[in-house]
Coordinates of C-alpha atoms in Angstrom, one line a residue:
Chain A
X1 CA 97.7 111.2 133.4
X2 CA 97.2 109.1 130.3
X3 CA 93.9 107.4 129.8
X4 CA 94.0 103.8 128.6
X5 CA 93.2 104.9 125.0
X6 CA 95.8 107.6 124.9
X7 CA 98.3 105.3 126.3
X8 CA 97.6 102.7 123.6
X9 CA 97.8 105.5 120.9
X10 CA 101.1 106.7 122.1
X11 CA 102.6 103.2 122.1
X12 CA 101.3 102.7 118.6
X13 CA 102.8 106.0 117.5
X14 CA 106.1 105.3 119.1
X15 CA 106.4 101.9 117.7
X16 CA 105.5 103.2 114.2
X17 CA 108.1 105.9 114.5
X18 CA 110.7 103.4 115.6
X19 CA 109.9 101.2 112.6
X20 CA 110.2 104.1 110.2
X21 CA 113.8 104.6 111.2
X22 CA 115.1 101.1 111.7
X23 CA 115.5 98.9 108.6
X24 CA 116.5 95.9 110.6
X25 CA 113.2 96.1 112.6
X26 CA 111.4 96.4 109.3
X27 CA 113.1 93.2 108.0
X28 CA 112.0 91.4 111.2
X29 CA 108.4 92.7 110.8
X30 CA 108.2 91.3 107.3
X31 CA 109.7 88.1 108.7
X32 CA 107.0 87.9 111.4
X33 CA 104.2 88.3 108.9
X34 CA 105.6 85.2 107.2
X35 CA 105.7 83.3 110.5
X36 CA 102.1 84.3 111.2
X37 CA 101.2 83.1 107.7
X38 CA 103.0 79.8 108.2
X39 CA 101.3 79.3 111.6
X40 CA 97.9 80.0 110.2
X41 CA 98.5 77.5 107.4
X42 CA 99.5 74.8 109.9
X43 CA 96.6 75.5 112.2
X44 CA 93.8 75.9 109.6
X45 CA 95.2 73.4 107.1
X46 CA 95.0 76.0 104.4
X47 CA 96.0 74.8 101.0
X48 CA 97.9 78.1 100.2
X49 CA 101.6 78.5 101.1
X50 CA 102.4 80.6 104.3
X51 CA 104.1 83.3 102.4
X52 CA 101.0 84.0 100.3
X53 CA 98.8 84.1 103.4
X54 CA 101.3 86.5 105.0
X55 CA 101.2 88.7 101.8
X56 CA 97.4 88.7 101.9
X57 CA 97.3 89.6 105.6
X58 CA 99.7 92.5 105.1
X59 CA 97.8 93.7 102.1
X60 CA 94.6 93.8 104.1
X61 CA 96.2 95.7 107.0
X62 CA 97.7 98.2 104.5
X63 CA 94.3 98.7 102.8
X64 CA 92.6 99.2 106.2
X65 CA 95.4 101.7 107.0
X66 CA 96.3 99.8 110.2
X67 CA 99.9 99.9 109.0
X68 CA 101.8 102.3 106.8
X69 CA 104.1 101.4 103.9
X70 CA 106.7 103.6 105.6
X71 CA 107.1 101.1 108.4
X72 CA 108.0 98.4 106.0
X73 CA 109.2 99.8 102.7
X74 CA 112.9 99.4 103.4
X75 CA 112.6 96.0 104.9
X76 CA 110.6 94.7 102.0
X77 CA 112.9 96.4 99.6
X78 CA 115.8 94.4 101.1
X79 CA 114.0 91.1 100.6
X80 CA 113.0 91.9 97.1
X81 CA 116.2 93.5 95.7
X82 CA 118.3 90.7 97.0
X83 CA 115.9 87.8 96.2
X84 CA 118.4 86.3 93.8
X85 CA 120.6 85.4 96.8
X86 CA 117.8 83.3 98.2
X87 CA 117.2 81.1 95.1
X88 CA 120.8 80.8 93.8
X89 CA 121.4 77.8 96.1
X90 CA 118.5 75.9 94.5
X91 CA 120.0 76.5 91.0
X92 CA 123.0 74.3 91.9
X93 CA 120.5 71.4 91.7
X94 CA 121.8 71.1 88.1
X95 CA 124.6 69.0 89.7
X96 CA 122.1 66.3 90.4
X97 CA 120.9 66.3 86.8
X98 CA 123.8 65.6 84.5
X99 CA 121.4 65.0 81.6
X100 CA 120.9 68.7 81.5
X101 CA 124.4 69.1 80.1
X102 CA 123.6 66.9 77.0
X103 CA 120.9 66.7 74.4
X104 CA 118.1 67.1 77.0
X105 CA 119.6 70.4 78.0
X106 CA 119.5 71.7 74.4
X107 CA 115.9 70.6 74.0
X108 CA 115.0 72.4 77.3
X109 CA 116.8 75.5 76.0
X110 CA 114.8 75.4 72.8
X111 CA 111.5 75.1 74.7
X112 CA 112.4 78.0 77.0
X113 CA 113.4 80.3 74.2
X114 CA 110.5 79.5 71.9
X115 CA 107.9 79.6 74.7
X116 CA 109.3 82.8 76.2
X117 CA 109.0 84.6 72.8
X118 CA 105.4 83.4 72.4
X119 CA 104.5 84.5 76.0
X120 CA 106.0 88.0 75.3
X121 CA 104.2 88.4 72.0
X122 CA 100.9 87.1 73.2
X123 CA 101.0 89.4 76.3
X124 CA 102.1 92.5 74.5
X125 CA 99.5 92.1 71.7
X126 CA 96.7 91.3 74.1
X127 CA 97.5 94.3 76.3
X128 CA 97.9 96.7 73.3
X129 CA 94.7 95.5 71.7
X130 CA 92.7 96.1 74.9
X131 CA 94.4 99.4 75.5
X132 CA 93.5 100.6 72.0
X133 CA 89.9 99.3 72.4
X134 CA 89.4 101.0 75.8
X135 CA 91.2 104.1 74.6
X136 CA 88.9 104.4 71.5
X137 CA 85.9 104.0 73.7
X138 CA 87.0 106.7 76.1
X139 CA 87.6 109.1 73.2
X140 CA 84.2 108.4 71.8
X141 CA 82.6 109.1 75.2
X142 CA 84.4 112.4 75.3
X143 CA 83.5 113.4 71.8
Chain B
X1 CA 128.4 70.2 115.7
X2 CA 131.3 72.6 115.1
X3 CA 131.9 70.9 111.8
X4 CA 128.4 71.4 110.7
X5 CA 128.6 75.0 111.7
X6 CA 131.8 75.5 109.7
X7 CA 130.2 73.8 106.8
X8 CA 127.3 76.2 106.8
X9 CA 129.6 79.2 107.4
X10 CA 131.8 78.2 104.4
X11 CA 129.1 77.6 101.8
X12 CA 126.9 80.4 102.9
X13 CA 129.8 82.8 103.1
X14 CA 130.9 81.7 99.6
X15 CA 127.4 82.2 98.2
X16 CA 126.9 85.6 99.7
X17 CA 130.5 86.6 98.7
X18 CA 130.1 85.6 95.0
X19 CA 126.7 87.3 94.9
X20 CA 128.1 90.5 96.2
X21 CA 131.1 90.3 93.9
X22 CA 128.9 89.7 90.8
X23 CA 126.7 92.6 91.7
X24 CA 129.7 94.9 91.9
X25 CA 131.0 93.6 88.5
X26 CA 127.6 94.1 86.9
X27 CA 127.3 97.6 88.3
X28 CA 130.6 98.4 86.6
X29 CA 130.0 96.6 83.3
X30 CA 126.2 96.1 82.7
X31 CA 126.4 93.5 79.9
X32 CA 123.6 90.8 79.7
X33 CA 126.1 88.0 80.1
X34 CA 127.5 89.5 83.2
X35 CA 124.1 89.5 85.0
X36 CA 124.5 88.3 88.6
X37 CA 121.7 85.9 87.8
X38 CA 124.1 84.1 85.4
X39 CA 127.5 84.7 87.1
X40 CA 126.7 83.8 90.7
X41 CA 125.6 80.2 90.0
X42 CA 128.4 79.7 87.5
X43 CA 131.1 80.7 90.0
X44 CA 129.5 78.5 92.7
X45 CA 129.3 75.5 90.3
X46 CA 132.9 75.9 89.5
X47 CA 133.9 75.7 93.2
X48 CA 131.6 72.9 94.1
X49 CA 132.8 70.8 91.1
X50 CA 136.5 71.5 91.7
X51 CA 136.2 70.6 95.4
X52 CA 134.4 67.3 94.3
X53 CA 131.5 68.2 96.6
X54 CA 127.9 67.2 95.8
X55 CA 124.7 69.3 95.6
X56 CA 123.6 67.7 98.9
X57 CA 126.7 68.9 100.7
X58 CA 126.2 72.4 99.2
X59 CA 122.5 72.8 99.9
X60 CA 123.0 71.4 103.4
X61 CA 125.0 74.6 104.2
X62 CA 122.8 77.0 102.3
X63 CA 119.3 75.8 102.7
X64 CA 118.4 78.6 105.2
X65 CA 118.9 81.1 102.3
X66 CA 116.2 79.3 100.3
X67 CA 113.8 79.5 103.2
X68 CA 114.0 83.3 103.0
X69 CA 112.0 83.1 99.8
X70 CA 109.0 82.8 102.2
X71 CA 109.3 86.3 103.8
X72 CA 110.4 87.6 100.3
X73 CA 106.9 86.6 99.1
X74 CA 105.3 88.6 101.9
X75 CA 107.4 91.6 100.9
X76 CA 105.6 91.7 97.5
X77 CA 102.6 93.2 99.3
X78 CA 104.4 96.6 99.4
X79 CA 104.8 97.0 95.6
X80 CA 101.2 95.8 95.0
X81 CA 99.9 98.4 97.5
X82 CA 102.0 101.2 96.2
X83 CA 100.8 100.5 92.6
X84 CA 97.1 100.4 93.6
X85 CA 96.4 103.5 91.4
X86 CA 97.7 101.5 88.4
X87 CA 95.6 98.5 89.3
X88 CA 92.4 100.6 89.8
X89 CA 92.8 102.3 86.4
X90 CA 93.9 99.4 84.2
X91 CA 92.9 96.2 85.9
X92 CA 90.8 94.8 83.1
X93 CA 93.6 95.3 80.6
X94 CA 96.3 93.9 82.9
X95 CA 94.1 90.9 83.8
X96 CA 93.5 90.2 80.1
X97 CA 97.3 90.3 79.5
X98 CA 98.1 88.1 82.4
X99 CA 95.5 85.5 81.5
X100 CA 96.7 85.4 77.9
X101 CA 100.3 85.3 78.9
X102 CA 99.9 82.6 81.5
X103 CA 97.8 80.4 79.2
X104 CA 100.3 80.7 76.4
X105 CA 103.2 80.0 78.8
X106 CA 101.7 76.8 80.2
X107 CA 100.3 75.5 77.0
X108 CA 103.2 76.3 74.8
X109 CA 105.7 74.8 77.3
X110 CA 103.7 71.7 77.4
X111 CA 103.2 71.4 73.6
X112 CA 106.9 72.3 72.7
X113 CA 108.2 70.0 75.4
X114 CA 106.1 67.1 74.0
X115 CA 107.2 68.0 70.5
X116 CA 110.9 67.5 71.3
X117 CA 110.2 64.4 73.3
X118 CA 110.5 65.8 76.9
X119 CA 108.2 64.3 79.4
X120 CA 107.7 63.4 83.1
X121 CA 109.0 65.7 85.8
X122 CA 111.1 67.7 83.4
X123 CA 108.1 68.7 81.4
X124 CA 106.1 69.5 84.5
X125 CA 109.0 71.5 86.0
X126 CA 109.1 73.6 82.8
X127 CA 105.5 74.8 83.1
X128 CA 105.8 77.6 85.8
X129 CA 109.2 78.9 84.6
X130 CA 108.1 82.3 83.5
X131 CA 106.9 83.5 86.9
X132 CA 109.0 84.8 89.8
X133 CA 111.0 82.1 91.6
X134 CA 109.2 81.9 95.0
X135 CA 105.8 81.4 93.1
X136 CA 107.3 79.2 90.5
X137 CA 108.8 76.8 93.0
X138 CA 105.5 76.7 94.9
X139 CA 103.5 75.9 91.7
X140 CA 106.2 73.3 90.6
X141 CA 105.8 71.3 93.8
X142 CA 102.0 71.6 93.7
X143 CA 101.8 70.2 90.1
X144 CA 104.4 67.4 90.7
X145 CA 107.5 69.0 89.3
X146 CA 110.9 69.4 91.0
X147 CA 111.1 72.9 92.5
X148 CA 114.9 73.0 92.3
X149 CA 114.8 72.1 88.7
X150 CA 112.1 74.8 88.1
X151 CA 114.5 77.3 89.8
X152 CA 117.1 76.5 87.1
X153 CA 114.6 77.0 84.3
X154 CA 113.4 80.3 85.9
X155 CA 117.0 81.6 85.8
X156 CA 117.5 80.6 82.1
X157 CA 114.2 82.2 81.3
X158 CA 115.2 85.4 83.0
X159 CA 118.5 85.7 81.2
X160 CA 117.0 84.8 77.8
X161 CA 113.8 86.9 78.3
X162 CA 115.7 90.1 79.2
X163 CA 117.6 89.8 75.9
X164 CA 114.7 88.6 73.8
X165 CA 112.4 91.4 75.1
X166 CA 114.7 93.9 73.5
X167 CA 114.7 92.0 70.1
X168 CA 110.9 91.9 70.2
X169 CA 110.5 95.6 71.0
X170 CA 112.9 96.4 68.1
X171 CA 111.0 94.2 65.6
X172 CA 107.4 94.7 66.5
X173 CA 105.4 97.9 67.0
X174 CA 104.2 97.9 70.5
X175 CA 102.3 101.1 71.1
X176 CA 101.6 101.3 74.9
X177 CA 104.0 101.5 77.8
X178 CA 101.5 99.2 79.5
X179 CA 102.1 96.5 76.9
X180 CA 105.9 97.0 76.9
X181 CA 105.9 96.6 80.7
X182 CA 103.6 93.6 80.7
X183 CA 105.8 91.9 78.1
X184 CA 108.9 92.0 80.4
X185 CA 107.0 91.3 83.7
X186 CA 105.3 88.3 82.3
X187 CA 108.0 86.9 80.0
X188 CA 111.0 87.4 82.2
X189 CA 109.9 88.1 85.8
X190 CA 112.6 89.8 87.9
X191 CA 115.3 90.1 85.2
X192 CA 112.7 91.4 82.8
X193 CA 111.5 93.9 85.4
X194 CA 115.0 95.2 85.9
X195 CA 115.3 95.7 82.1
X196 CA 111.9 97.4 81.9
X197 CA 113.0 99.9 84.5
X198 CA 115.9 100.9 82.2
X199 CA 113.4 101.5 79.3
X200 CA 111.0 103.8 81.3
X201 CA 109.5 104.5 84.7
X202 CA 106.0 103.4 83.6
X203 CA 107.3 100.2 81.9
X204 CA 109.2 99.4 85.1
X205 CA 106.3 99.9 87.4
X206 CA 103.9 97.9 85.2
X207 CA 106.5 95.1 84.8
X208 CA 107.0 94.8 88.6
X209 CA 103.3 94.9 89.3
X210 CA 102.4 92.3 86.6
X211 CA 105.2 90.0 87.7
X212 CA 103.8 89.8 91.3
X213 CA 100.2 89.6 90.3
X214 CA 100.8 86.9 87.7
X215 CA 102.8 84.9 90.3
X216 CA 99.8 85.1 92.6
X217 CA 97.4 84.2 89.8
X218 CA 99.5 81.1 88.9
X219 CA 99.7 79.9 92.5
X220 CA 95.9 80.1 92.7
X221 CA 95.6 78.4 89.3
X222 CA 98.0 75.6 90.2
X223 CA 95.4 73.1 91.2
X224 CA 93.8 73.5 87.8
X225 CA 97.2 73.0 86.0
X226 CA 97.7 69.9 88.1
X227 CA 94.7 68.4 86.3
X228 CA 96.7 68.6 83.0
X229 CA 98.9 65.9 84.4

């Protein structure tokens, strides 16, 4: 006979094993974390979006090892690798903004190009500078 | 009722079909101007315009796809957790890079937009364009921009950034893989991350991680940015 604890364990193991092998169930699990996040936001009046709350919740469970990445990796991978499909419809909003096809569009393009170049340079130089600084310090500690 | 259903079926089917098609084409001919990011919306625009339909008609049939950005945000927990060794080891450096990049992104967008005479919602919608779409649209609505317009700018940034990153790497000496990855993850989100994976495994991992973390950082900082208004 199973005790109550052993029974709970075996259910947990079986559901985990099921999840590891069923990508569709994984997709649904990711989805349910989002629903829980949305529900929490509604109930608690949290200023954060539901997706972010769901992300935080999942991260906490992963860190506490209550859930394994194996039971969600493929489901999450599907959402992430095909994310373009989810925002492509929003891009067609350009139809409502005919001004984007004129001078305003050129101005916007200039802002995006120049700003992106600046962001990339600032990030790369900051990271490289810190990396060299920390690297030098580590070498001195070893010497 | 059946008409609404057919409407959704048609536009959703077309969107998924074009997306699938442009992915196949890009797999075969991986040129920057054939990126699905550019080709899919262009094909859809062509059809919507030639059928004399409006954005409202189109989005009415495809809005459920946009809603899936919510669970996609949740999915970002997996790459964060899997790269925890990278975070533990380099978090001060990555944080410094993310703060510098975000600050330059927001301030330079604001300054350059003002310089060329853009203002109002367009200027606001430009501010979060260098982070990943689900985060960018969230920040945009928080600070008073138009999320859909921000999605357009995010796409243009992704295409431009993936190309520009290569030019910058060719012209400037950037010593660490950490910096090369951060450059792509911060400057060009998903498209940049895909490019970084082609350059090297470390660059790709760093880019993917930085892209997610900087998205989170920006969502948390959005109330501060709203003060800029």
